[in-house]
């Protein structure tokens, strides 16, 4: 059994995340989507909301499950017999930071990082940008599963932001 982790904040999950998770699920026997729940970081959605949205978004993948972690990703990988961390690379601008994290993680534990190039249609997609555009009323409905978009619009409207 070769198990991989797809770590991230997923605040919220986008179609770009789902593309990477789907492709990781064809490369490994099992994929654990590991939601970082660092309480120090301010998020739009709670860890439970992010986990629930991921569960619904990944329901069609038989070998994908959702979990969360607080602390070092390498500790989570050790505890769950994860042999590889899968990260999407959108552009060369992602590379420096991702390489640094991959090398740090491999210095902390016996773990490989596998970089998967983002599909071109998602190369500009980031949760932070989606939230920013939606906050100012931009239409991001094509970039997220419909039910995630609904939750995003609802959350922003609770805060008096967004308009679509
Ligand atoms: O979606 P993000 O915000 O890019 O996800 C970043 C995440 C959660 C994958 C990364 O910050 C992480 O691994 N955090 C856990 C703490 C840790 O292990 N830090 C050392 C990284 S080298």
mmCIF file of C-alpha atoms and ligand atoms in Angstrom:
data_model
loop_
_atom_site.group_PDB
_atom_site.id
_atom_site.type_symbol
_atom_site.label_atom_id
_atom_site.label_comp_id
_atom_site.label_asym_id
_atom_site.label_seq_id
_atom_site.Cartn_x
_atom_site.Cartn_y
_atom_site.Cartn_z
ATOM 1 C CA UNK A 1 0.000 0.000 0.000
ATOM 2 C CA UNK A 2 1.582 3.254 -1.120
ATOM 3 C CA UNK A 3 -0.114 6.199 0.551
ATOM 4 C CA UNK A 4 0.372 9.857 -0.414
ATOM 5 C CA UNK A 5 -0.706 13.071 1.269
ATOM 6 C CA UNK A 6 -2.088 16.142 -0.501
ATOM 7 C CA UNK A 7 -1.617 18.852 2.139
ATOM 8 C CA UNK A 8 -3.018 22.360 2.112
ATOM 9 C CA UNK A 9 -5.257 24.902 3.755
ATOM 10 C CA UNK A 10 -8.120 24.420 1.273
ATOM 11 C CA UNK A 11 -9.811 27.668 2.316
ATOM 12 C CA UNK A 12 -11.841 26.776 0.293
ATOM 13 C CA UNK A 13 -11.156 23.833 -2.034
ATOM 14 C CA UNK A 14 -10.994 24.901 -5.706
ATOM 15 C CA UNK A 15 -11.231 23.030 -9.003
ATOM 16 C CA UNK A 16 -7.424 23.288 -9.163
ATOM 17 C CA UNK A 17 -7.072 21.357 -5.881
ATOM 18 C CA UNK A 18 -9.514 18.716 -7.083
ATOM 19 C CA UNK A 19 -7.536 18.299 -10.316
ATOM 20 C CA UNK A 20 -4.337 17.597 -8.347
ATOM 21 C CA UNK A 21 -6.098 15.248 -5.880
ATOM 22 C CA UNK A 22 -7.713 13.329 -8.762
ATOM 23 C CA UNK A 23 -4.390 12.893 -10.518
ATOM 24 C CA UNK A 24 -2.622 11.885 -7.283
ATOM 25 C CA UNK A 25 -5.331 9.242 -6.774
ATOM 26 C CA UNK A 26 -4.243 7.555 -10.020
ATOM 27 C CA UNK A 27 -0.585 7.498 -8.947
ATOM 28 C CA UNK A 28 -0.955 6.098 -5.414
ATOM 29 C CA UNK A 29 -3.001 3.351 -3.758
ATOM 30 C CA UNK A 30 -4.446 5.823 -1.290
ATOM 31 C CA UNK A 31 -4.431 9.601 -0.991
ATOM 32 C CA UNK A 32 -5.024 11.436 2.274
ATOM 33 C CA UNK A 33 -6.026 15.036 1.786
ATOM 34 C CA UNK A 34 -4.419 16.638 4.844
ATOM 35 C CA UNK A 35 -6.046 19.870 5.929
ATOM 36 C CA UNK A 36 -3.698 22.116 7.888
ATOM 37 C CA UNK A 37 -5.663 23.509 10.818
ATOM 38 C CA UNK A 38 -3.092 25.921 12.236
ATOM 39 C CA UNK A 39 -5.263 27.912 14.656
ATOM 40 C CA UNK A 40 -2.885 30.887 14.440
ATOM 41 C CA UNK A 41 -3.856 31.475 10.806
ATOM 42 C CA UNK A 42 -7.047 33.405 10.099
ATOM 43 C CA UNK A 43 -9.262 31.537 7.646
ATOM 44 C CA UNK A 44 -12.606 32.269 6.007
ATOM 45 C CA UNK A 45 -13.862 28.740 6.767
ATOM 46 C CA UNK A 46 -13.429 26.696 9.940
ATOM 47 C CA UNK A 47 -11.406 23.460 9.753
ATOM 48 C CA UNK A 48 -14.670 21.468 10.001
ATOM 49 C CA UNK A 49 -16.218 23.413 7.109
ATOM 50 C CA UNK A 50 -13.110 22.928 4.949
ATOM 51 C CA UNK A 51 -13.025 19.191 5.744
ATOM 52 C CA UNK A 52 -16.743 18.799 4.960
ATOM 53 C CA UNK A 53 -16.399 20.622 1.633
ATOM 54 C CA UNK A 54 -13.414 18.443 0.686
ATOM 55 C CA UNK A 55 -15.338 15.306 1.667
ATOM 56 C CA UNK A 56 -18.171 16.251 -0.666
ATOM 57 C CA UNK A 57 -15.811 17.357 -3.457
ATOM 58 C CA UNK A 58 -13.816 14.099 -3.282
ATOM 59 C CA UNK A 59 -16.740 11.732 -2.731
ATOM 60 C CA UNK A 60 -16.279 10.304 -6.230
ATOM 61 C CA UNK A 61 -12.718 9.127 -5.586
ATOM 62 C CA UNK A 62 -12.758 5.682 -3.947
ATOM 63 C CA UNK A 63 -9.151 5.848 -2.667
ATOM 64 C CA UNK A 64 -9.195 9.413 -1.295
ATOM 65 C CA UNK A 65 -9.956 10.292 2.320
ATOM 66 C CA UNK A 66 -9.831 13.556 4.214
ATOM 67 C CA UNK A 67 -7.967 14.160 7.458
ATOM 68 C CA UNK A 68 -6.542 17.145 9.291
ATOM 69 C CA UNK A 69 -3.326 17.962 11.061
ATOM 70 C CA UNK A 70 -2.013 20.588 13.438
ATOM 71 C CA UNK A 71 1.761 20.710 13.661
ATOM 72 C CA UNK A 72 4.413 19.422 11.324
ATOM 73 C CA UNK A 73 3.343 17.794 8.091
ATOM 74 C CA UNK A 74 6.198 15.305 8.433
ATOM 75 C CA UNK A 75 4.796 14.144 11.812
ATOM 76 C CA UNK A 76 1.419 13.567 10.163
ATOM 77 C CA UNK A 77 3.124 11.614 7.352
ATOM 78 C CA UNK A 78 5.008 9.416 9.838
ATOM 79 C CA UNK A 79 1.869 8.730 11.865
ATOM 80 C CA UNK A 80 -0.114 7.769 8.756
ATOM 81 C CA UNK A 81 2.549 5.799 6.841
ATOM 82 C CA UNK A 82 2.593 8.381 4.074
ATOM 83 C CA UNK A 83 5.479 7.826 1.644
ATOM 84 C CA UNK A 84 5.031 10.915 -0.528
ATOM 85 C CA UNK A 85 3.688 14.445 -0.364
ATOM 86 C CA UNK A 86 1.967 15.534 -3.584
ATOM 87 C CA UNK A 87 1.998 19.250 -4.415
ATOM 88 C CA UNK A 88 0.675 21.045 -7.477
ATOM 89 C CA UNK A 89 3.032 23.454 -9.220
ATOM 90 C CA UNK A 90 1.263 26.266 -11.030
ATOM 91 C CA UNK A 91 4.200 28.231 -12.348
ATOM 92 C CA UNK A 92 7.865 28.857 -11.775
ATOM 93 C CA UNK A 93 6.888 31.349 -9.065
ATOM 94 C CA UNK A 94 5.647 28.429 -6.930
ATOM 95 C CA UNK A 95 8.862 26.541 -7.392
ATOM 96 C CA UNK A 96 11.279 28.307 -4.995
ATOM 97 C CA UNK A 97 9.008 28.001 -1.973
ATOM 98 C CA UNK A 98 7.811 24.501 -2.808
ATOM 99 C CA UNK A 99 11.383 23.286 -3.340
ATOM 100 C CA UNK A 100 12.419 24.788 -0.011
ATOM 101 C CA UNK A 101 9.524 23.051 1.769
ATOM 102 C CA UNK A 102 10.231 19.746 -0.017
ATOM 103 C CA UNK A 103 13.881 19.848 1.024
ATOM 104 C CA UNK A 104 13.027 20.833 4.595
ATOM 105 C CA UNK A 105 10.474 18.030 4.824
ATOM 106 C CA UNK A 106 12.923 15.461 3.459
ATOM 107 C CA UNK A 107 15.487 16.610 6.019
ATOM 108 C CA UNK A 108 12.933 16.021 8.795
ATOM 109 C CA UNK A 109 11.635 12.632 7.681
ATOM 110 C CA UNK A 110 12.097 9.926 5.091
ATOM 111 C CA UNK A 111 9.556 11.450 2.734
ATOM 112 C CA UNK A 112 9.527 12.313 -0.957
ATOM 113 C CA UNK A 113 7.686 15.264 -2.474
ATOM 114 C CA UNK A 114 6.118 14.673 -5.874
ATOM 115 C CA UNK A 115 5.351 17.798 -7.909
ATOM 116 C CA UNK A 116 2.422 17.578 -10.299
ATOM 117 C CA UNK A 117 2.144 20.367 -12.877
ATOM 118 C CA UNK A 118 -1.205 22.104 -12.602
ATOM 119 C CA UNK A 119 -3.451 21.672 -15.627
ATOM 120 C CA UNK A 120 -3.147 24.843 -17.766
ATOM 121 C CA UNK A 121 -6.761 25.860 -17.188
ATOM 122 C CA UNK A 122 -6.055 26.143 -13.450
ATOM 123 C CA UNK A 123 -2.598 27.720 -13.616
ATOM 124 C CA UNK A 124 -3.826 31.044 -12.201
ATOM 125 C CA UNK A 125 -6.099 29.552 -9.573
ATOM 126 C CA UNK A 126 -5.490 30.091 -5.846
ATOM 127 C CA UNK A 127 -7.973 30.100 -2.955
ATOM 128 C CA UNK A 128 -6.649 33.473 -1.799
ATOM 129 C CA UNK A 129 -7.314 35.086 -5.202
ATOM 130 C CA UNK A 130 -10.734 33.459 -5.472
ATOM 131 C CA UNK A 131 -11.669 34.933 -2.069
ATOM 132 C CA UNK A 132 -10.343 38.373 -3.031
ATOM 133 C CA UNK A 133 -12.224 38.459 -6.335
ATOM 134 C CA UNK A 134 -15.438 37.172 -4.712
ATOM 135 C CA UNK A 135 -15.126 39.701 -1.882
ATOM 136 C CA UNK A 136 -15.397 42.479 -4.459
ATOM 137 C CA UNK A 137 -18.306 40.853 -6.284
ATOM 138 C CA UNK A 138 -16.381 39.149 -9.094
ATOM 139 C CA UNK A 139 -17.805 35.953 -10.557
ATOM 140 C CA UNK A 140 -15.692 32.959 -9.500
ATOM 141 C CA UNK A 141 -18.424 30.360 -10.006
ATOM 142 C CA UNK A 142 -16.477 28.531 -12.748
ATOM 143 C CA UNK A 143 -13.494 28.004 -10.466
ATOM 144 C CA UNK A 144 -15.119 26.052 -7.631
ATOM 145 C CA UNK A 145 -17.602 23.198 -7.239
ATOM 146 C CA UNK A 146 -21.113 24.735 -7.225
ATOM 147 C CA UNK A 147 -21.778 23.859 -3.569
ATOM 148 C CA UNK A 148 -18.453 25.446 -2.504
ATOM 149 C CA UNK A 149 -19.281 28.575 -4.478
ATOM 150 C CA UNK A 150 -22.649 28.766 -2.700
ATOM 151 C CA UNK A 151 -20.956 28.509 0.701
ATOM 152 C CA UNK A 152 -18.405 31.147 -0.285
ATOM 153 C CA UNK A 153 -21.101 33.574 -1.407
ATOM 154 C CA UNK A 154 -23.085 32.893 1.795
ATOM 155 C CA UNK A 155 -20.067 33.389 4.067
ATOM 156 C CA UNK A 156 -19.093 36.652 2.358
ATOM 157 C CA UNK A 157 -22.654 37.934 2.462
ATOM 158 C CA UNK A 158 -22.790 37.188 6.237
ATOM 159 C CA UNK A 159 -19.827 39.549 6.409
ATOM 160 C CA UNK A 160 -21.445 42.161 4.192
ATOM 161 C CA UNK A 161 -19.074 41.390 1.319
ATOM 162 C CA UNK A 162 -19.415 40.090 -2.235
ATOM 163 C CA UNK A 163 -22.518 40.361 -4.375
ATOM 164 C CA UNK A 164 -22.962 37.268 -6.587
HETATM 165 O O1 LIG B 1 -2.518 25.650 1.066
HETATM 166 P P1 LIG B 1 -1.259 26.125 1.717
HETATM 167 O O2 LIG B 1 -1.542 27.283 2.655
HETATM 168 O O3 LIG B 1 -0.183 26.427 0.722
HETATM 169 O O4 LIG B 1 -0.746 24.898 2.632
HETATM 170 C C1 LIG B 1 0.464 25.001 3.301
HETATM 171 C C2 LIG B 1 0.724 23.775 4.190
HETATM 172 C C3 LIG B 1 -0.426 23.587 5.187
HETATM 173 C C4 LIG B 1 0.818 22.554 3.302
HETATM 174 C C5 LIG B 1 2.069 24.047 4.880
HETATM 175 O O5 LIG B 1 2.032 25.303 5.472
HETATM 176 C C6 LIG B 1 2.425 23.006 5.922
HETATM 177 O O6 LIG B 1 2.864 21.930 5.576
HETATM 178 N N1 LIG B 1 2.200 23.366 7.212
HETATM 179 C C7 LIG B 1 2.429 22.474 8.317
HETATM 180 C C8 LIG B 1 3.584 22.944 9.184
HETATM 181 C C9 LIG B 1 4.897 22.414 8.642
HETATM 182 O O7 LIG B 1 5.127 21.225 8.512
HETATM 183 N N2 LIG B 1 5.774 23.380 8.318
HETATM 184 C C10 LIG B 1 7.056 23.089 7.734
HETATM 185 C C11 LIG B 1 6.972 23.097 6.223
HETATM 186 S S1 LIG B 1 8.553 22.801 5.488
#
